[in-house]
One Martini backbone bead per residue (centre of mass of N, CA, C, O) as a GRO file, in nm:
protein
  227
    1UNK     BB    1  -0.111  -3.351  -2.372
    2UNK     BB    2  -0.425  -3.246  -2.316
    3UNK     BB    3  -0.627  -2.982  -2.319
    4UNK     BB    4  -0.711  -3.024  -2.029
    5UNK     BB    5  -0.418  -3.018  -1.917
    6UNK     BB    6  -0.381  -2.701  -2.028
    7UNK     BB    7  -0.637  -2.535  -1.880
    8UNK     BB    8  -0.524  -2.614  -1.611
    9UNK     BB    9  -0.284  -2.463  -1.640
   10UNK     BB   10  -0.374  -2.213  -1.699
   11UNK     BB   11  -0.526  -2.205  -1.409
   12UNK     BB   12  -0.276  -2.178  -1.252
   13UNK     BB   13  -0.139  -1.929  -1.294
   14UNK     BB   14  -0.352  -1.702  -1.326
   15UNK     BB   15  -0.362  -1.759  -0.987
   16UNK     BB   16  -0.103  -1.742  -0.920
   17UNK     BB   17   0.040  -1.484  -1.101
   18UNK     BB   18  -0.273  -1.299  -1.051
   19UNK     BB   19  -0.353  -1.272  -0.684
   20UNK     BB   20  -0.304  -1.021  -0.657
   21UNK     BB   21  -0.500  -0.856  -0.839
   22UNK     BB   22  -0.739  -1.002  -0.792
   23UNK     BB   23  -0.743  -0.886  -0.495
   24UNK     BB   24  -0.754  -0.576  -0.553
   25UNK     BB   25  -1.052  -0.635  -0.715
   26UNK     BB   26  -1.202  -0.766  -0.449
   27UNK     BB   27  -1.116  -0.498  -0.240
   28UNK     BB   28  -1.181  -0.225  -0.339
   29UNK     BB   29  -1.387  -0.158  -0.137
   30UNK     BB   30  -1.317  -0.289   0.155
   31UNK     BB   31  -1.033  -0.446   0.150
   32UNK     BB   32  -0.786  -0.658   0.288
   33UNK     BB   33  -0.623  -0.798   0.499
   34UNK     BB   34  -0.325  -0.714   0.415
   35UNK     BB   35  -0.389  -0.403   0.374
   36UNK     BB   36  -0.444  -0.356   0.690
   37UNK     BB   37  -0.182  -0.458   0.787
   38UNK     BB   38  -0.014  -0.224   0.678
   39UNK     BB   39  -0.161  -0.025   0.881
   40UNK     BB   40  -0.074  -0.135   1.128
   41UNK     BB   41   0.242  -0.166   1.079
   42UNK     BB   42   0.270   0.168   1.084
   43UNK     BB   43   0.151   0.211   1.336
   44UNK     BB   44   0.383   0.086   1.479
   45UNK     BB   45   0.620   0.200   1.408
   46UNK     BB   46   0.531   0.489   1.515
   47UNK     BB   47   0.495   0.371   1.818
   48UNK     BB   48   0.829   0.286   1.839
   49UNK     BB   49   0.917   0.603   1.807
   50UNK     BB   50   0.772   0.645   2.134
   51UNK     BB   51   0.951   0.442   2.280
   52UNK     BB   52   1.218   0.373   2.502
   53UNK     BB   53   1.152   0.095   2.476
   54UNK     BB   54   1.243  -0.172   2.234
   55UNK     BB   55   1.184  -0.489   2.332
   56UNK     BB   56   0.925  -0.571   2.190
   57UNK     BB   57   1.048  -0.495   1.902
   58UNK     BB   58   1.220  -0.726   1.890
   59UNK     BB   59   1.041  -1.003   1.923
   60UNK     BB   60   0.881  -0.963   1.776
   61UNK     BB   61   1.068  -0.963   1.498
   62UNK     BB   62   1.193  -1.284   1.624
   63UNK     BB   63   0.929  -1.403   1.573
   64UNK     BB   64   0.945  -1.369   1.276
   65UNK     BB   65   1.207  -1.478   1.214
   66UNK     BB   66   1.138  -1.760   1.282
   67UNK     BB   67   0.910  -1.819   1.100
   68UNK     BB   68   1.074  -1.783   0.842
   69UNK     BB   69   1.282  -2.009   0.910
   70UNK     BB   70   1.078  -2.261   0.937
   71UNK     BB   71   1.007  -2.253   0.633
   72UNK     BB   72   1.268  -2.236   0.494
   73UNK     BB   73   1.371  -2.518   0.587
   74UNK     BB   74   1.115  -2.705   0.507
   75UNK     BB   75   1.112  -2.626   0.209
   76UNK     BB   76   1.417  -2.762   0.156
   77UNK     BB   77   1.311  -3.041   0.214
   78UNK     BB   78   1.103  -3.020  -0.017
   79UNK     BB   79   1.302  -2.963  -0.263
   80UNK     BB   80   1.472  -3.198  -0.226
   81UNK     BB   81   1.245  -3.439  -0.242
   82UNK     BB   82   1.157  -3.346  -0.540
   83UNK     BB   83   1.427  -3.364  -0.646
   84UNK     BB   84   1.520  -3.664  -0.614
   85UNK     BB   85   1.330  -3.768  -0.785
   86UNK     BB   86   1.352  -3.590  -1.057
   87UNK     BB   87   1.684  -3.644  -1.072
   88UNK     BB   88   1.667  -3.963  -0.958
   89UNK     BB   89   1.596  -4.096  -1.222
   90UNK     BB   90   1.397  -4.363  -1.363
   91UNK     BB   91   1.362  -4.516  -1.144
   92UNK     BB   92   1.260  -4.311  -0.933
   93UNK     BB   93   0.999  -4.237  -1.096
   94UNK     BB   94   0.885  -4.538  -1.122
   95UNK     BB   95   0.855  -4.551  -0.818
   96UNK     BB   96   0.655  -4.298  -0.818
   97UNK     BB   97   0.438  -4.412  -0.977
   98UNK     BB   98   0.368  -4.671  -0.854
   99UNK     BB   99   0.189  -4.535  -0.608
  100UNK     BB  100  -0.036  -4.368  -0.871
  101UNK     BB  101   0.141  -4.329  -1.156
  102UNK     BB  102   0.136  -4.556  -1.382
  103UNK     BB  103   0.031  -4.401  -1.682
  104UNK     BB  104   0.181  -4.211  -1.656
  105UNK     BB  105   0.447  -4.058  -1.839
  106UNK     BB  106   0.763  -3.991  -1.747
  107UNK     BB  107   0.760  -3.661  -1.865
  108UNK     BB  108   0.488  -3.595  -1.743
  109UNK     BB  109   0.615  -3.638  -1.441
  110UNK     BB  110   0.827  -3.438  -1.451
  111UNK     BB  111   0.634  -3.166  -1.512
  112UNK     BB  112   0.466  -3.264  -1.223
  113UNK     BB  113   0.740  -3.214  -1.052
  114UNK     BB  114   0.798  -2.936  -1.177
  115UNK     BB  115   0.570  -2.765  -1.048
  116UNK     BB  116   0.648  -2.813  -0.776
  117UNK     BB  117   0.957  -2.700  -0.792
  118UNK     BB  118   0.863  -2.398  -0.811
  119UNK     BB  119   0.690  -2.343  -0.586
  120UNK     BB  120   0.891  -2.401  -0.378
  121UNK     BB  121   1.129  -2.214  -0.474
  122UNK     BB  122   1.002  -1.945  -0.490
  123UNK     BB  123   0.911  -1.956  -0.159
  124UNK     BB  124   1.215  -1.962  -0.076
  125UNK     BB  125   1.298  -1.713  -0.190
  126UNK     BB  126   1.083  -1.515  -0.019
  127UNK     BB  127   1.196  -1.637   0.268
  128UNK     BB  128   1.471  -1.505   0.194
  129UNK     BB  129   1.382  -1.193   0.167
  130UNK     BB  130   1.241  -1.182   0.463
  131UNK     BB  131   1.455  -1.227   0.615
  132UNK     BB  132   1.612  -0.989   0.541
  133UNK     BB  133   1.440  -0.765   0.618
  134UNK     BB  134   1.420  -0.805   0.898
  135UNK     BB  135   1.673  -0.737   0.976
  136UNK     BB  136   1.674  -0.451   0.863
  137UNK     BB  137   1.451  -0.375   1.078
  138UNK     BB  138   1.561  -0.428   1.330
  139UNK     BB  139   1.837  -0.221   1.272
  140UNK     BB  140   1.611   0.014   1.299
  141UNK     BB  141   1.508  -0.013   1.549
  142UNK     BB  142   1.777   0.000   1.702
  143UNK     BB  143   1.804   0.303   1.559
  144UNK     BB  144   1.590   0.430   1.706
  145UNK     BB  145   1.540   0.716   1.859
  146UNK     BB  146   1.556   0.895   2.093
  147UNK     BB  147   1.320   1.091   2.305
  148UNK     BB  148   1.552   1.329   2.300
  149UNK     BB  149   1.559   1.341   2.003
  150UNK     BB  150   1.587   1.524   1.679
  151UNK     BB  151   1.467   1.357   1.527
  152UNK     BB  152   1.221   1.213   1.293
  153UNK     BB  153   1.016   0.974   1.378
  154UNK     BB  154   0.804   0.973   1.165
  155UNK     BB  155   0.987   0.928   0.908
  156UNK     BB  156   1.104   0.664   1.035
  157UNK     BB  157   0.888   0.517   1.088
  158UNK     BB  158   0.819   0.524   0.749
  159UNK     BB  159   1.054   0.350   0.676
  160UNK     BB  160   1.019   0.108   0.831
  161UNK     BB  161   0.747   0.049   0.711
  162UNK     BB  162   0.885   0.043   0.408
  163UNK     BB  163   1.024  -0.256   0.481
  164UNK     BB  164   0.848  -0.446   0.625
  165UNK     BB  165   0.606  -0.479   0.495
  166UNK     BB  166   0.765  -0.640   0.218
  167UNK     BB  167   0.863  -0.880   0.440
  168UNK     BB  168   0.556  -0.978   0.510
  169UNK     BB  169   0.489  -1.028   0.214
  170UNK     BB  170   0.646  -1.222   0.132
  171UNK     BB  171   0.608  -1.440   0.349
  172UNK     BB  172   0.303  -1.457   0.218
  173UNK     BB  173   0.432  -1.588  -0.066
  174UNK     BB  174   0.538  -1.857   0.100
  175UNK     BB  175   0.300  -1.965   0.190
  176UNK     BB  176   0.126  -1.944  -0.092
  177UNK     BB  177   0.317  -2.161  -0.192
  178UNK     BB  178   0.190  -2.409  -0.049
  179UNK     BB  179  -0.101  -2.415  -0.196
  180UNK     BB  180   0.046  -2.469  -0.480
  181UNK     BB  181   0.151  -2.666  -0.441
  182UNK     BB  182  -0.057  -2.881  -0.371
  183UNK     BB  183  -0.208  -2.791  -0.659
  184UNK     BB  184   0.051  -2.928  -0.831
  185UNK     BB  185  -0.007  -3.241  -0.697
  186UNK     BB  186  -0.281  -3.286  -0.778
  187UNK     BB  187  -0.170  -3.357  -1.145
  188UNK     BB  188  -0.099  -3.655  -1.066
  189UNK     BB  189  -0.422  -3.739  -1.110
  190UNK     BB  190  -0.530  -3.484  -1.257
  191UNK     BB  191  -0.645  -3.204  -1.466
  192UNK     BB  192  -0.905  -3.180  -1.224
  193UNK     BB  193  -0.744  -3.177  -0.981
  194UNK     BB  194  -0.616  -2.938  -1.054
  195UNK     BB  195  -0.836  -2.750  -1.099
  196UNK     BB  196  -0.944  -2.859  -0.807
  197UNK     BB  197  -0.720  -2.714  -0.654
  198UNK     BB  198  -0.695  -2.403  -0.750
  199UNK     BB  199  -0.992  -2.358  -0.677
  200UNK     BB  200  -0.957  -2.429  -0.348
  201UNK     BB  201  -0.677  -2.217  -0.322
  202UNK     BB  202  -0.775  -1.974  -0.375
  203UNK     BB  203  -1.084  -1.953  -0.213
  204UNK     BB  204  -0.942  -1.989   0.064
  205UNK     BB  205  -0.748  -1.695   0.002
  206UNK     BB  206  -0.983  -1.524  -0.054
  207UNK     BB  207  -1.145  -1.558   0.219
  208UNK     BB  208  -0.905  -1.461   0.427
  209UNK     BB  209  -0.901  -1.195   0.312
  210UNK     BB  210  -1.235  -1.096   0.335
  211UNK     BB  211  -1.400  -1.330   0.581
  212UNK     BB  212  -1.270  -1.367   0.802
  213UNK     BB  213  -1.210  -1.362   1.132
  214UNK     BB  214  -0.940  -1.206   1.115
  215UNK     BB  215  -1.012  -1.009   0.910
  216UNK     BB  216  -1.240  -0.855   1.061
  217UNK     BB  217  -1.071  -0.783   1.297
  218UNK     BB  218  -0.829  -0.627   1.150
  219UNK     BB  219  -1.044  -0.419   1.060
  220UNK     BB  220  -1.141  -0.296   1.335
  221UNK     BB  221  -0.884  -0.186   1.410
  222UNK     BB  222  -0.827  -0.012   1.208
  223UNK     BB  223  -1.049   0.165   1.248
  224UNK     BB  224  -0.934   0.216   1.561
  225UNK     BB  225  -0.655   0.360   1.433
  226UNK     BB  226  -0.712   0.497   1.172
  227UNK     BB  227  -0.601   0.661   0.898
   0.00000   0.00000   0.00000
């Protein structure tokens, strides 16, 4: 590989493991989407053990778990995908060359195609950590006391929202790895193609999560929800 390789694979790191810290370090002031909705989402908690019925928050669970499970059924689909052609011998990787990489040697194609499935497998493994998170946090709702019971609401409420939040944060870790999984596929075509696929999807994530119409919207409940 050329030095131009090892920067762009260098700044695919940097931005893929630092982008929590970066991230934290970028909305130090006004704070980001992820921040907002964990305080969203422990109000929602406190809110659900002072409601006679759960079955709402029971759906919604219900509706979170689902999407969880159709991104890692699909995920597993492409690890799958890129496993068949990495693993399936030197013709499946020559024929798979011959689409677009034919002047990369076998080596390169393989590193090239292994940085694709480890950020797939990463977001896979995500993926199955919030599912498990999710049926937890159900299985808590489900538990959460009745409204005449002497339990601690509060503290229960506290409890959930410190499992749930961890859940929700894996899903979007898991999520945030098809960005990169994208940008590490563009490296098939080329050193620079990486570096600006890097840079599409780091700018396009922090983007969304600082200033978009949802951030704005999700920061101004925030602000109505109390702190």
């Amino acid at each position: 590989m050329t030095w131009v390789d090892w920067a762009a694979l260098a700044l695919f790191f940097i931005c893929w493991l630092g982008y929590a810290p970066i991230l934290k370090f970028v909305g130090r002031h006004g704070g980001s989407l992820n921040d907002d909705m964990t305080h969203v989402r422990q109000v929602w908690m406190a809110a659900m053990t002072h409601r006679e019925m759960k079955l709402v928050d029971s759906q919604l669970m219900g509706h979170s778990i689902n999407s969880a499970s159709f991104f890692a059924s699909t995920n597993l689909l492409l690890i799958a995908a890129v496993g068949g052609i990495l693993f399936g011998g030197e013709s499946a990787l020559q024929g798979f060359a011959a689409v677009g990489a034919e002047n990369v040697p076998i080596k390169i194609l393989e590193a090239k195609l292994a940085l694709v499935l480890i950020c797939l497998t990463r977001g896979f493994l995500d993926f199955i950590w919030a599912l498990r998170q999710m049926n937890y946090t159900l299985a808590l709702i489900g538990a959460a006391p009745e409204i005449h019971h002497k339990t601690d609401r509060k503290a229960f409420g506290e409890a959930a929202a410190e499992l749930l939040n961890p859940a929700l944060s894996s899903f979007s870790q898991g999520v945030r790895g098809y960005y990169f999984a994208l940008a590490a596929a563009a490296w098939l075509f080329g050193p620079l193609w990486l570096a600006l696929g890097v840079a599409s999807s780091f700018g396009l994530l922090i983007y969304r999560q600082e200033a978009s119409p949802a951030a704005r919207a999700v920061r101004n409940a925030r602000r109505l929800l109390g702190e």
